[in-house]
XYZ file of C-alpha atoms in Angstrom:
262
model
C 173.576 17.833 167.186
C 170.277 16.978 168.904
C 167.132 19.042 169.241
C 163.523 18.510 170.281
C 160.241 18.803 168.428
C 156.778 19.053 169.953
C 154.062 16.919 168.357
C 150.440 17.947 167.916
C 149.477 15.706 170.843
C 152.007 17.345 173.150
C 154.901 14.869 173.087
C 158.577 15.818 172.932
C 160.488 13.862 170.279
C 164.253 13.874 169.765
C 165.700 14.847 166.379
C 169.338 14.154 165.491
C 171.136 16.366 162.939
C 173.879 14.327 161.224
C 175.066 17.136 158.941
C 175.060 17.851 155.220
C 173.312 20.533 153.207
C 170.516 20.811 150.714
C 167.571 18.443 150.332
C 166.474 17.001 153.687
C 167.043 13.236 154.011
C 165.159 11.836 157.017
C 166.262 8.441 158.346
C 163.792 6.364 160.376
C 164.921 3.500 162.618
C 163.347 0.133 163.330
C 161.466 -1.252 166.322
C 163.523 -0.931 169.552
C 166.046 1.269 167.714
C 166.990 4.953 167.777
C 168.163 7.575 165.298
C 171.863 7.207 166.127
C 171.869 3.631 164.794
C 172.031 5.345 161.394
C 175.418 6.932 162.143
C 177.500 4.649 159.824
C 175.083 5.244 156.936
C 174.861 8.977 157.649
C 178.625 9.317 157.155
C 178.179 8.855 153.399
C 174.561 9.953 153.114
C 175.517 13.548 154.051
C 177.117 13.896 150.615
C 173.598 13.811 149.178
C 171.744 16.251 151.447
C 170.964 17.375 154.980
C 170.556 14.190 157.004
C 168.299 14.078 160.063
C 167.055 11.202 162.197
C 163.955 10.996 164.378
C 163.696 8.967 167.583
C 160.211 7.479 167.283
C 157.906 7.943 170.266
C 158.859 5.525 173.014
C 162.354 5.081 171.539
C 165.755 6.656 172.103
C 165.485 10.030 173.836
C 161.906 10.734 172.781
C 158.987 10.834 175.164
C 156.771 7.785 175.610
C 153.046 8.190 175.079
C 150.509 6.204 173.078
C 148.655 5.495 170.934
C 151.212 2.978 169.627
C 149.774 2.850 166.128
C 151.263 3.175 162.670
C 148.960 6.108 161.940
C 150.036 8.119 165.003
C 153.732 7.382 164.559
C 153.501 8.241 160.856
C 151.827 11.523 161.833
C 154.874 12.309 163.981
C 157.108 12.010 160.912
C 154.686 14.094 158.867
C 154.916 16.877 161.444
C 158.719 16.852 161.218
C 158.605 16.990 157.427
C 156.054 19.774 157.689
C 158.874 21.823 159.227
C 161.561 20.658 156.802
C 159.667 20.650 153.516
C 159.655 17.870 150.881
C 162.251 15.285 151.862
C 163.788 11.980 150.946
C 162.831 9.335 153.519
C 165.031 6.316 154.275
C 163.524 3.798 156.674
C 164.555 0.459 158.142
C 161.907 -2.044 159.267
C 159.323 -0.112 161.317
C 160.749 3.133 159.930
C 160.302 1.824 156.401
C 156.635 1.133 157.101
C 156.162 4.629 158.514
C 157.878 6.113 155.461
C 155.671 4.139 153.098
C 152.434 5.129 154.833
C 153.656 8.733 154.982
C 154.323 8.764 151.227
C 150.784 7.481 150.643
C 149.054 9.895 153.029
C 151.197 12.980 152.328
C 152.657 12.741 148.815
C 153.604 16.407 148.912
C 156.126 15.706 151.698
C 158.063 12.747 150.247
C 160.295 13.205 147.211
C 161.669 9.654 147.235
C 161.560 6.691 149.591
C 163.879 3.839 150.589
C 162.330 0.906 152.493
C 164.793 -1.543 154.039
C 163.447 -5.039 154.751
C 159.861 -4.299 155.740
C 156.502 -5.563 154.551
C 152.956 -4.301 154.868
C 151.120 -7.515 155.759
C 152.049 -9.605 158.801
C 148.509 -10.672 159.594
C 148.274 -14.036 161.253
C 151.489 -13.626 163.189
C 151.274 -13.270 166.950
C 152.877 -10.595 169.085
C 152.934 -13.110 171.944
C 156.183 -14.614 170.687
C 157.861 -11.197 170.619
C 156.469 -10.388 174.060
C 157.790 -13.648 175.494
C 161.207 -13.205 173.867
C 161.710 -9.612 174.984
C 160.309 -10.442 178.414
C 162.891 -13.180 178.843
C 165.803 -10.812 178.314
C 167.876 -10.423 181.488
C 167.496 -6.687 182.080
C 169.469 -5.036 183.442
C 172.410 -6.303 181.418
C 175.723 -6.340 183.306
C 177.664 -4.852 180.361
C 177.365 -3.761 176.759
C 179.107 -7.006 175.836
C 176.167 -8.810 177.431
C 173.757 -6.765 175.280
C 175.720 -7.738 172.168
C 175.687 -11.395 173.163
C 171.941 -11.410 173.881
C 171.025 -9.943 170.503
C 173.951 -10.943 168.312
C 173.126 -14.529 167.426
C 173.076 -15.542 164.637
C 173.768 -12.043 163.256
C 176.527 -10.211 165.209
C 175.664 -6.894 163.560
C 172.315 -6.885 165.341
C 174.086 -7.159 168.691
C 176.064 -4.030 167.848
C 172.856 -2.295 166.774
C 171.092 -3.055 170.063
C 174.125 -2.001 172.119
C 173.572 1.446 170.609
C 170.025 1.304 171.999
C 170.948 0.722 175.654
C 171.893 3.107 178.440
C 173.831 2.655 181.666
C 171.961 3.122 184.943
C 173.163 2.484 188.505
C 172.110 -1.175 188.357
C 173.416 -1.950 184.838
C 172.414 -1.460 181.199
C 168.773 -1.093 180.118
C 167.204 -0.896 176.672
C 165.891 2.591 175.956
C 162.642 1.315 174.433
C 160.255 -0.388 176.825
C 159.177 -3.901 175.908
C 155.469 -3.267 176.508
C 155.381 -0.388 174.004
C 157.312 -2.363 171.373
C 154.990 -5.341 171.684
C 151.917 -3.114 171.300
C 153.410 -1.752 168.074
C 154.149 -5.267 166.813
C 150.701 -6.478 167.853
C 149.069 -3.999 165.466
C 151.189 -5.351 162.583
C 149.714 -8.798 163.261
C 146.195 -7.409 162.845
C 146.330 -4.614 160.241
C 147.749 -4.602 156.715
C 148.745 -1.563 154.624
C 148.215 -2.732 151.055
C 146.047 0.354 150.508
C 149.077 2.556 151.184
C 151.248 0.596 148.743
C 148.934 1.349 145.849
C 148.735 5.042 146.763
C 152.501 5.750 146.725
C 153.513 7.800 143.689
C 157.055 8.891 144.485
C 160.105 6.842 143.382
C 160.728 3.953 145.780
C 163.644 1.610 146.416
C 162.742 -1.603 148.237
C 165.806 -3.295 149.753
C 165.201 -6.872 150.878
C 167.471 -9.085 152.968
C 168.204 -12.628 151.844
C 167.212 -13.765 155.346
C 164.251 -11.410 155.516
C 161.574 -10.919 158.162
C 159.082 -10.234 155.359
C 156.881 -13.071 154.039
C 158.425 -14.514 150.845
C 157.515 -12.628 147.693
C 155.811 -9.740 149.500
C 158.369 -7.031 148.736
C 158.377 -8.016 145.069
C 154.581 -7.749 145.066
C 154.813 -4.358 146.769
C 157.100 -3.166 143.971
C 154.675 -4.486 141.353
C 151.787 -2.492 142.868
C 153.702 0.788 143.103
C 153.880 3.402 140.375
C 157.686 3.698 140.308
C 159.549 1.156 142.436
C 162.806 -0.777 142.195
C 163.290 -3.941 144.246
C 166.698 -5.383 145.139
C 167.468 -8.449 147.249
C 170.958 -8.479 148.735
C 172.536 -11.928 149.186
C 174.056 -12.951 152.487
C 172.231 -10.354 154.568
C 169.852 -10.505 157.491
C 167.182 -8.025 158.535
C 169.756 -5.266 159.122
C 170.902 -5.078 155.499
C 172.860 -1.843 155.981
C 175.239 -3.653 158.363
C 175.144 -7.122 156.811
C 176.625 -5.870 153.543
C 177.356 -2.149 153.910
C 178.908 -1.769 150.464
C 176.018 -3.421 148.613
C 173.505 -1.391 150.593
C 175.368 1.855 149.917
C 175.693 1.068 146.216
C 171.964 0.405 145.883
C 170.930 3.519 147.787
C 173.397 5.878 146.131
C 172.444 4.623 142.671
C 168.792 5.290 143.526
C 169.510 8.756 144.929
C 171.636 9.746 141.934
C 168.604 9.123 139.733
C 165.880 10.595 141.922
C 167.407 13.616 143.711
């Protein structure tokens, strides 16, 4: 089931209800993603609570309006949790960063947090590479198979993920998130770190790192060291999308964490 929420700056965001009852569990997708990419995980996560996903601004079926900053996008999540009450937050990549900053800024809203393959310090990297790569993609794509091929090397699971984030239009398939918004979001990561948020998080945290991670080496372990109550696991053989690279290992780690902290 899908519904809409209105943010404090007047933007309509899409919320997906996956089912389940009890404690709210809010899943947050990565850059260029959408809430429905969590569907395979939600099938088992509903045994632990009421699972909801948010399409971040500029993504999925949500409206598109800046500012494209971590603070504004984190505020969107805070407004959703303000409706739901204290929740467990599970975030991948960009969503993990938003969950972490949310837990630091609004500790009363986050009961526990899972961060999947995301760091807090990418300073020195350039968004120009991302802009050039996304800009070179042949939109519109002639088919969903073409979307999978464009994004699926060397990790086929990422091609499947991005196929979920495309829609058919009269001239072919287009990504739902616009490249210019995504690159503005990534550009901020190259300029601003969030180490201050790491030290302010007090809820239980599970940090799940890919073997072939996008995060600078050692950073997630250092994040765990600076947090009050954090576990850090690194899952062999996985890329950035850990939940699809080794679904069983990811599920085992998350369910073990939830069984202790819910």
